mmCIF file of C-alpha atoms in Angstrom:
data_model
loop_
_atom_site.group_PDB
_atom_site.id
_atom_site.type_symbol
_atom_site.label_atom_id
_atom_site.label_comp_id
_atom_site.label_asym_id
_atom_site.label_seq_id
_atom_site.Cartn_x
_atom_site.Cartn_y
_atom_site.Cartn_z
ATOM 1 C CA MET A 1 -201.263 142.024 -29.109
ATOM 2 C CA PRO A 2 -198.131 144.289 -28.080
ATOM 3 C CA LEU A 3 -199.232 146.882 -25.573
ATOM 4 C CA LYS A 4 -198.261 150.484 -26.132
ATOM 5 C CA VAL A 5 -196.137 152.020 -23.957
ATOM 6 C CA ALA A 6 -195.989 155.945 -23.384
ATOM 7 C CA ALA A 7 -193.050 157.763 -21.447
ATOM 8 C CA PHE A 8 -193.601 161.343 -21.199
ATOM 9 C CA TYR A 9 -192.709 164.359 -19.260
ATOM 10 C CA GLN A 10 -193.077 168.382 -19.156
ATOM 11 C CA PHE A 11 -191.779 171.456 -17.030
ATOM 12 C CA ALA A 12 -194.876 173.296 -16.438
ATOM 13 C CA VAL A 13 -195.878 175.364 -13.316
ATOM 14 C CA LEU A 14 -198.875 173.287 -12.050
ATOM 15 C CA PRO A 15 -199.854 175.134 -8.614
ATOM 16 C CA ASP A 16 -203.021 172.721 -8.741
ATOM 17 C CA PHE A 17 -200.919 169.767 -8.955
ATOM 18 C CA ARG A 18 -202.586 168.208 -6.020
ATOM 19 C CA ALA A 19 -205.919 168.788 -7.136
ATOM 20 C CA LEU A 20 -205.206 167.163 -10.391
ATOM 21 C CA ARG A 21 -204.077 163.591 -8.602
ATOM 22 C CA GLU A 22 -207.319 162.109 -8.282
ATOM 23 C CA PRO A 23 -208.915 163.126 -11.661
ATOM 24 C CA LEU A 24 -206.041 161.622 -13.602
ATOM 25 C CA ARG A 25 -205.929 158.618 -11.614
ATOM 26 C CA ALA A 26 -209.724 158.286 -12.330
ATOM 27 C CA PHE A 27 -208.986 158.915 -16.022
ATOM 28 C CA CYS A 28 -205.850 156.398 -16.721
ATOM 29 C CA ALA A 29 -207.784 153.634 -14.264
ATOM 30 C CA GLY A 30 -210.924 154.135 -16.425
ATOM 31 C CA LEU A 31 -208.955 153.249 -19.295
ATOM 32 C CA GLY A 32 -207.264 150.411 -17.797
ATOM 33 C CA LEU A 33 -203.876 151.643 -17.956
ATOM 34 C CA LYS A 34 -201.071 150.607 -15.611
ATOM 35 C CA GLY A 35 -197.631 152.685 -14.628
ATOM 36 C CA SER A 36 -196.534 155.320 -13.066
ATOM 37 C CA VAL A 37 -197.128 159.332 -12.853
ATOM 38 C CA LEU A 38 -195.557 162.016 -10.948
ATOM 39 C CA LEU A 39 -197.129 165.275 -10.416
ATOM 40 C CA ALA A 40 -195.377 168.340 -8.884
ATOM 41 C CA HIS A 41 -195.765 171.826 -8.996
ATOM 42 C CA GLU A 42 -192.925 171.740 -11.492
ATOM 43 C CA GLY A 43 -194.544 169.434 -14.165
ATOM 44 C CA ILE A 44 -195.371 165.904 -14.648
ATOM 45 C CA ASN A 45 -193.563 162.649 -15.534
ATOM 46 C CA GLY A 46 -194.698 159.296 -16.151
ATOM 47 C CA THR A 47 -194.742 156.066 -18.016
ATOM 48 C CA ILE A 48 -198.156 154.161 -18.798
ATOM 49 C CA ALA A 49 -198.977 151.241 -20.616
ATOM 50 C CA GLY A 50 -202.070 149.904 -21.794
ATOM 51 C CA SER A 51 -203.954 149.389 -25.298
ATOM 52 C CA ALA A 52 -203.018 151.593 -28.288
ATOM 53 C CA GLU A 53 -206.539 153.191 -28.048
ATOM 54 C CA ALA A 54 -206.280 153.946 -24.422
ATOM 55 C CA ILE A 55 -202.715 155.042 -24.518
ATOM 56 C CA ASP A 56 -204.038 157.940 -27.309
ATOM 57 C CA ALA A 57 -206.840 158.799 -25.384
ATOM 58 C CA VAL A 58 -204.636 159.651 -22.243
ATOM 59 C CA VAL A 59 -202.264 161.583 -24.270
ATOM 60 C CA ALA A 60 -204.978 163.451 -26.002
ATOM 61 C CA GLU A 61 -206.426 164.380 -22.344
ATOM 62 C CA LEU A 62 -202.887 165.611 -21.341
ATOM 63 C CA GLN A 63 -202.197 167.713 -24.295
ATOM 64 C CA HIS A 64 -205.396 169.191 -25.181
ATOM 65 C CA GLY A 65 -208.405 168.102 -22.535
ATOM 66 C CA PRO A 66 -209.710 170.493 -19.975
ATOM 67 C CA MET A 67 -208.124 168.370 -17.005
ATOM 68 C CA PHE A 68 -204.653 170.632 -17.560
ATOM 69 C CA GLY A 69 -206.010 173.380 -19.635
ATOM 70 C CA GLY A 70 -203.726 173.476 -22.432
ATOM 71 C CA ARG A 71 -200.865 173.691 -19.803
ATOM 72 C CA LEU A 72 -199.159 170.766 -21.621
ATOM 73 C CA ASP A 73 -199.130 171.561 -24.955
ATOM 74 C CA ASN A 74 -195.324 170.960 -25.366
ATOM 75 C CA LEU A 75 -195.444 167.187 -23.739
ATOM 76 C CA GLU A 76 -192.233 165.406 -24.511
ATOM 77 C CA LEU A 77 -193.473 161.982 -25.699
ATOM 78 C CA LYS A 78 -191.958 158.565 -26.666
ATOM 79 C CA PHE A 79 -193.918 155.389 -27.599
ATOM 80 C CA SER A 80 -192.671 151.837 -27.396
ATOM 81 C CA GLU A 81 -194.152 148.463 -27.149
ATOM 82 C CA ALA A 82 -193.935 145.902 -24.685
ATOM 83 C CA ALA A 83 -194.920 142.191 -25.283
ATOM 84 C CA GLU A 84 -196.229 141.906 -21.727
ATOM 85 C CA THR A 85 -197.762 144.604 -19.257
ATOM 86 C CA PRO A 86 -194.327 146.244 -17.955
ATOM 87 C CA PHE A 87 -196.359 147.337 -14.649
ATOM 88 C CA GLN A 88 -198.220 145.760 -12.218
ATOM 89 C CA ARG A 89 -200.378 148.484 -10.974
ATOM 90 C CA LEU A 90 -201.343 152.201 -11.670
ATOM 91 C CA LYS A 91 -199.779 154.800 -9.302
ATOM 92 C CA VAL A 92 -200.350 158.694 -9.356
ATOM 93 C CA ARG A 93 -197.732 160.280 -6.778
ATOM 94 C CA LEU A 94 -197.303 163.664 -5.629
ATOM 95 C CA LYS A 95 -193.766 165.011 -5.331
ATOM 96 C CA GLN A 96 -191.495 167.798 -4.509
ATOM 97 C CA GLU A 97 -189.960 167.413 -7.985
ATOM 98 C CA ILE A 98 -190.677 165.167 -10.942
ATOM 99 C CA VAL A 99 -187.088 164.399 -11.170
ATOM 100 C CA THR A 100 -185.220 164.788 -7.780
ATOM 101 C CA LEU A 101 -182.390 166.813 -7.742
ATOM 102 C CA GLY A 102 -182.583 168.533 -4.196
ATOM 103 C CA ALA A 103 -182.783 172.102 -5.703
ATOM 104 C CA PRO A 104 -186.575 172.725 -5.870
ATOM 105 C CA THR A 105 -185.799 176.429 -6.753
ATOM 106 C CA VAL A 106 -183.840 175.709 -10.088
ATOM 107 C CA GLY A 107 -186.066 174.410 -12.916
ATOM 108 C CA PRO A 108 -185.820 174.710 -16.431
ATOM 109 C CA THR A 109 -189.225 176.937 -16.771
ATOM 110 C CA PRO A 110 -187.262 180.055 -16.656
ATOM 111 C CA ARG A 111 -184.058 179.076 -18.270
ATOM 112 C CA VAL A 112 -182.703 175.755 -20.107
ATOM 113 C CA GLY A 113 -180.203 174.653 -21.987
ATOM 114 C CA SER A 114 -180.086 174.359 -25.812
ATOM 115 C CA TYR A 115 -182.079 171.454 -27.093
ATOM 116 C CA VAL A 116 -180.139 169.294 -29.550
ATOM 117 C CA ASP A 117 -182.248 166.700 -31.968
ATOM 118 C CA ALA A 118 -181.361 163.149 -32.187
ATOM 119 C CA ALA A 119 -180.247 163.981 -35.940
ATOM 120 C CA ASP A 120 -177.888 166.499 -35.005
ATOM 121 C CA TRP A 121 -176.507 164.674 -31.626
ATOM 122 C CA ASN A 122 -173.626 162.772 -33.470
ATOM 123 C CA ALA A 123 -172.257 165.998 -34.870
ATOM 124 C CA LEU A 124 -172.288 167.749 -31.689
ATOM 125 C CA ILE A 125 -170.466 164.997 -29.841
ATOM 126 C CA ALA A 126 -167.776 164.750 -32.297
ATOM 127 C CA SER A 127 -166.788 168.145 -31.660
ATOM 128 C CA PRO A 128 -163.285 168.037 -29.963
ATOM 129 C CA ASP A 129 -163.952 171.208 -27.627
ATOM 130 C CA ILE A 130 -167.281 169.496 -25.903
ATOM 131 C CA LEU A 131 -167.163 167.656 -22.734
ATOM 132 C CA VAL A 132 -170.113 164.972 -23.178
ATOM 133 C CA LEU A 133 -171.609 163.904 -20.035
ATOM 134 C CA ASP A 134 -173.930 161.232 -19.007
ATOM 135 C CA THR A 135 -176.300 162.111 -16.297
ATOM 136 C CA ARG A 136 -177.495 158.938 -15.324
ATOM 137 C CA ASN A 137 -176.984 156.557 -12.176
ATOM 138 C CA ALA A 138 -173.754 154.363 -12.565
ATOM 139 C CA PHE A 139 -175.579 151.220 -13.186
ATOM 140 C CA GLU A 140 -177.443 152.503 -16.071
ATOM 141 C CA VAL A 141 -173.942 154.110 -17.801
ATOM 142 C CA ALA A 142 -172.645 150.427 -17.278
ATOM 143 C CA MET A 143 -175.418 149.008 -19.601
ATOM 144 C CA GLY A 144 -174.901 151.482 -22.348
ATOM 145 C CA THR A 145 -173.299 154.757 -22.956
ATOM 146 C CA PHE A 146 -172.338 157.406 -25.935
ATOM 147 C CA ASP A 147 -168.803 156.844 -27.155
ATOM 148 C CA GLY A 148 -166.556 159.250 -25.082
ATOM 149 C CA ALA A 149 -168.732 160.164 -22.698
ATOM 150 C CA VAL A 150 -167.932 160.880 -18.977
ATOM 151 C CA ASP A 151 -169.423 158.745 -16.321
ATOM 152 C CA PRO A 152 -170.201 160.981 -13.167
ATOM 153 C CA LYS A 153 -170.326 157.756 -11.105
ATOM 154 C CA ILE A 154 -173.331 158.718 -9.088
ATOM 155 C CA ALA A 155 -175.599 156.525 -7.375
ATOM 156 C CA SER A 156 -178.738 158.565 -7.942
ATOM 157 C CA PHE A 157 -179.425 161.961 -9.824
ATOM 158 C CA GLY A 158 -179.410 163.856 -6.436
ATOM 159 C CA GLN A 159 -175.939 163.415 -6.334
ATOM 160 C CA PHE A 160 -175.219 165.372 -9.680
ATOM 161 C CA LYS A 161 -174.761 168.692 -7.844
ATOM 162 C CA GLU A 162 -171.635 167.210 -5.708
ATOM 163 C CA PHE A 163 -170.157 166.037 -8.913
ATOM 164 C CA ALA A 164 -170.717 169.476 -10.969
ATOM 165 C CA ALA A 165 -169.070 170.902 -7.631
ATOM 166 C CA ARG A 166 -166.021 168.776 -7.618
ATOM 167 C CA HIS A 167 -165.492 168.207 -11.278
ATOM 168 C CA LEU A 168 -166.925 170.767 -13.604
ATOM 169 C CA ASP A 169 -165.510 174.399 -13.912
ATOM 170 C CA PRO A 170 -167.194 177.255 -16.225
ATOM 171 C CA GLU A 171 -163.851 178.371 -17.137
ATOM 172 C CA LYS A 172 -162.447 175.164 -18.256
ATOM 173 C CA HIS A 173 -165.601 173.272 -19.602
ATOM 174 C CA ARG A 174 -167.108 176.100 -21.750
ATOM 175 C CA LYS A 175 -169.050 173.361 -23.860
ATOM 176 C CA ILE A 176 -171.154 170.732 -22.209
ATOM 177 C CA ALA A 177 -173.371 168.398 -23.977
ATOM 178 C CA MET A 178 -175.463 166.020 -21.566
ATOM 179 C CA PHE A 179 -177.803 163.075 -21.929
ATOM 180 C CA CYS A 180 -180.055 160.842 -20.036
ATOM 181 C CA THR A 181 -182.817 158.063 -20.705
ATOM 182 C CA GLY A 182 -185.703 160.478 -21.827
ATOM 183 C CA GLY A 183 -184.397 163.922 -21.361
ATOM 184 C CA ILE A 184 -185.955 165.122 -18.159
ATOM 185 C CA ARG A 185 -183.042 164.561 -15.953
ATOM 186 C CA CYS A 186 -180.443 166.321 -18.518
ATOM 187 C CA GLU A 187 -183.052 168.902 -18.965
ATOM 188 C CA LYS A 188 -182.801 169.650 -15.018
ATOM 189 C CA ALA A 189 -179.372 169.584 -14.837
ATOM 190 C CA SER A 190 -178.832 171.963 -17.797
ATOM 191 C CA ALA A 191 -180.491 174.775 -15.939
ATOM 192 C CA TYR A 192 -178.855 174.045 -12.850
ATOM 193 C CA LEU A 193 -175.358 174.321 -14.695
ATOM 194 C CA LEU A 194 -176.712 177.517 -16.362
ATOM 195 C CA ALA A 195 -177.780 178.935 -12.778
ATOM 196 C CA HIS A 196 -174.119 178.011 -11.955
ATOM 197 C CA GLY A 197 -172.094 180.012 -14.389
ATOM 198 C CA PHE A 198 -171.682 177.642 -17.077
ATOM 199 C CA ALA A 199 -172.256 179.603 -20.507
ATOM 200 C CA GLU A 200 -173.182 176.944 -23.020
ATOM 201 C CA VAL A 201 -174.737 173.947 -22.194
ATOM 202 C CA TYR A 202 -176.697 171.467 -24.669
ATOM 203 C CA HIS A 203 -179.037 168.478 -23.989
ATOM 204 C CA LEU A 204 -180.265 165.707 -26.294
ATOM 205 C CA LYS A 205 -184.139 166.232 -26.946
ATOM 206 C CA GLY A 206 -186.056 163.272 -25.780
ATOM 207 C CA GLY A 207 -182.914 161.621 -24.404
ATOM 208 C CA ILE A 208 -181.713 158.207 -25.443
ATOM 209 C CA LEU A 209 -184.796 156.721 -26.108
ATOM 210 C CA LYS A 210 -185.604 159.232 -29.038
ATOM 211 C CA TYR A 211 -182.023 158.788 -30.552
ATOM 212 C CA LEU A 212 -182.442 154.966 -30.506
ATOM 213 C CA GLU A 213 -185.871 155.730 -31.900
ATOM 214 C CA GLN A 214 -184.687 157.700 -34.776
ATOM 215 C CA THR A 215 -181.364 156.712 -35.573
ATOM 216 C CA PRO A 216 -180.264 153.975 -37.824
ATOM 217 C CA GLU A 217 -178.160 151.246 -36.404
ATOM 218 C CA GLN A 218 -175.351 151.654 -38.792
ATOM 219 C CA ASP A 219 -175.156 155.555 -37.957
ATOM 220 C CA SER A 220 -175.166 154.978 -34.276
ATOM 221 C CA ARG A 221 -172.526 156.286 -31.843
ATOM 222 C CA TRP A 222 -174.652 154.623 -28.882
ATOM 223 C CA ARG A 223 -172.834 151.472 -27.133
ATOM 224 C CA GLY A 224 -174.936 148.776 -25.379
ATOM 225 C CA GLU A 225 -178.568 149.067 -24.032
ATOM 226 C CA CYS A 226 -180.516 151.809 -22.423
ATOM 227 C CA PHE A 227 -182.025 150.684 -19.074
ATOM 228 C CA VAL A 228 -185.748 151.690 -18.487
ATOM 229 C CA PHE A 229 -187.595 151.689 -15.385
ATOM 230 C CA ASP A 230 -190.127 149.313 -16.051
ATOM 231 C CA GLU A 231 -190.147 145.550 -16.252
ATOM 232 C CA ARG A 232 -188.684 145.457 -19.599
ATOM 233 C CA VAL A 233 -185.347 146.368 -17.892
ATOM 234 C CA ALA A 234 -183.738 147.664 -21.370
ATOM 235 C CA LEU A 235 -184.152 148.911 -24.688
ATOM 236 C CA GLY A 236 -182.079 148.964 -27.917
ATOM 237 C CA HIS A 237 -182.192 150.609 -31.583
ATOM 238 C CA GLY A 238 -185.838 150.753 -32.683
ATOM 239 C CA LEU A 239 -186.738 150.865 -28.895
ATOM 240 C CA ARG A 240 -186.878 146.995 -29.281
ATOM 241 C CA GLU A 241 -187.074 144.966 -25.886
ATOM 242 C CA ARG A 242 -183.964 143.383 -24.308
ATOM 243 C CA ALA A 243 -183.764 139.949 -26.077
ATOM 244 C CA GLY A 244 -185.242 137.266 -23.633
ATOM 245 C CA GLU A 245 -186.814 139.615 -21.145
ATOM 246 C CA SER A 246 -190.361 139.751 -22.361
ATOM 247 C CA ALA A 247 -191.079 136.613 -20.057
ATOM 248 C CA ALA A 248 -189.357 137.385 -17.033
ATOM 249 C CA HIS A 249 -189.056 141.174 -15.946
ATOM 250 C CA ASP A 250 -187.885 145.807 -12.977
#
């Protein structure tokens, strides 16, 4: 039976994130889940896999249970399947940032770019006056990206600040549309650009994964596959596993 995989994140103020680590780990372990969850003062970010019942139970706890007390009521969620377990163990780790930009004072909680639903993304990036920017690492871009998107050629998301300083200009780039795998990197990058004088910044809500989940392949402007940070390696339209990867999978 295929396993259910949940990828999720939310920027939320969690001053008690250290105290949440063990209760969350124990809850997930009790359900037999495997995967990785990051906790920080700025929120939560994770991908976990297990039975459908176990995934549903942990999602319900995150969103509505007493552990987080309603602070994750806007959790960004994407579900997919895996023929075999895409993780070997369960890890719940404490971090300075749930996605590392190296600018912990800049976060999406106070101010963030405009969310664009997958259904509206094609029309936005077709506009001639908009810069479409892939915020992912170079090896991810090489596997697939949107038509006409700029590759920042970075080795890690932490280098995005240097790319922006060298190549982006608030006076020249009046409208920017950004995207990433699940939405978390471009959400933080949009907050960073807004804090540095860029006036009109958009980002794809739910990221490439939500787009591939909701957009019919015949209408898609995506080319290639989407790298995912688990043993399935990459997903295509409908969040299908990359052909031939279910038996030998990072």
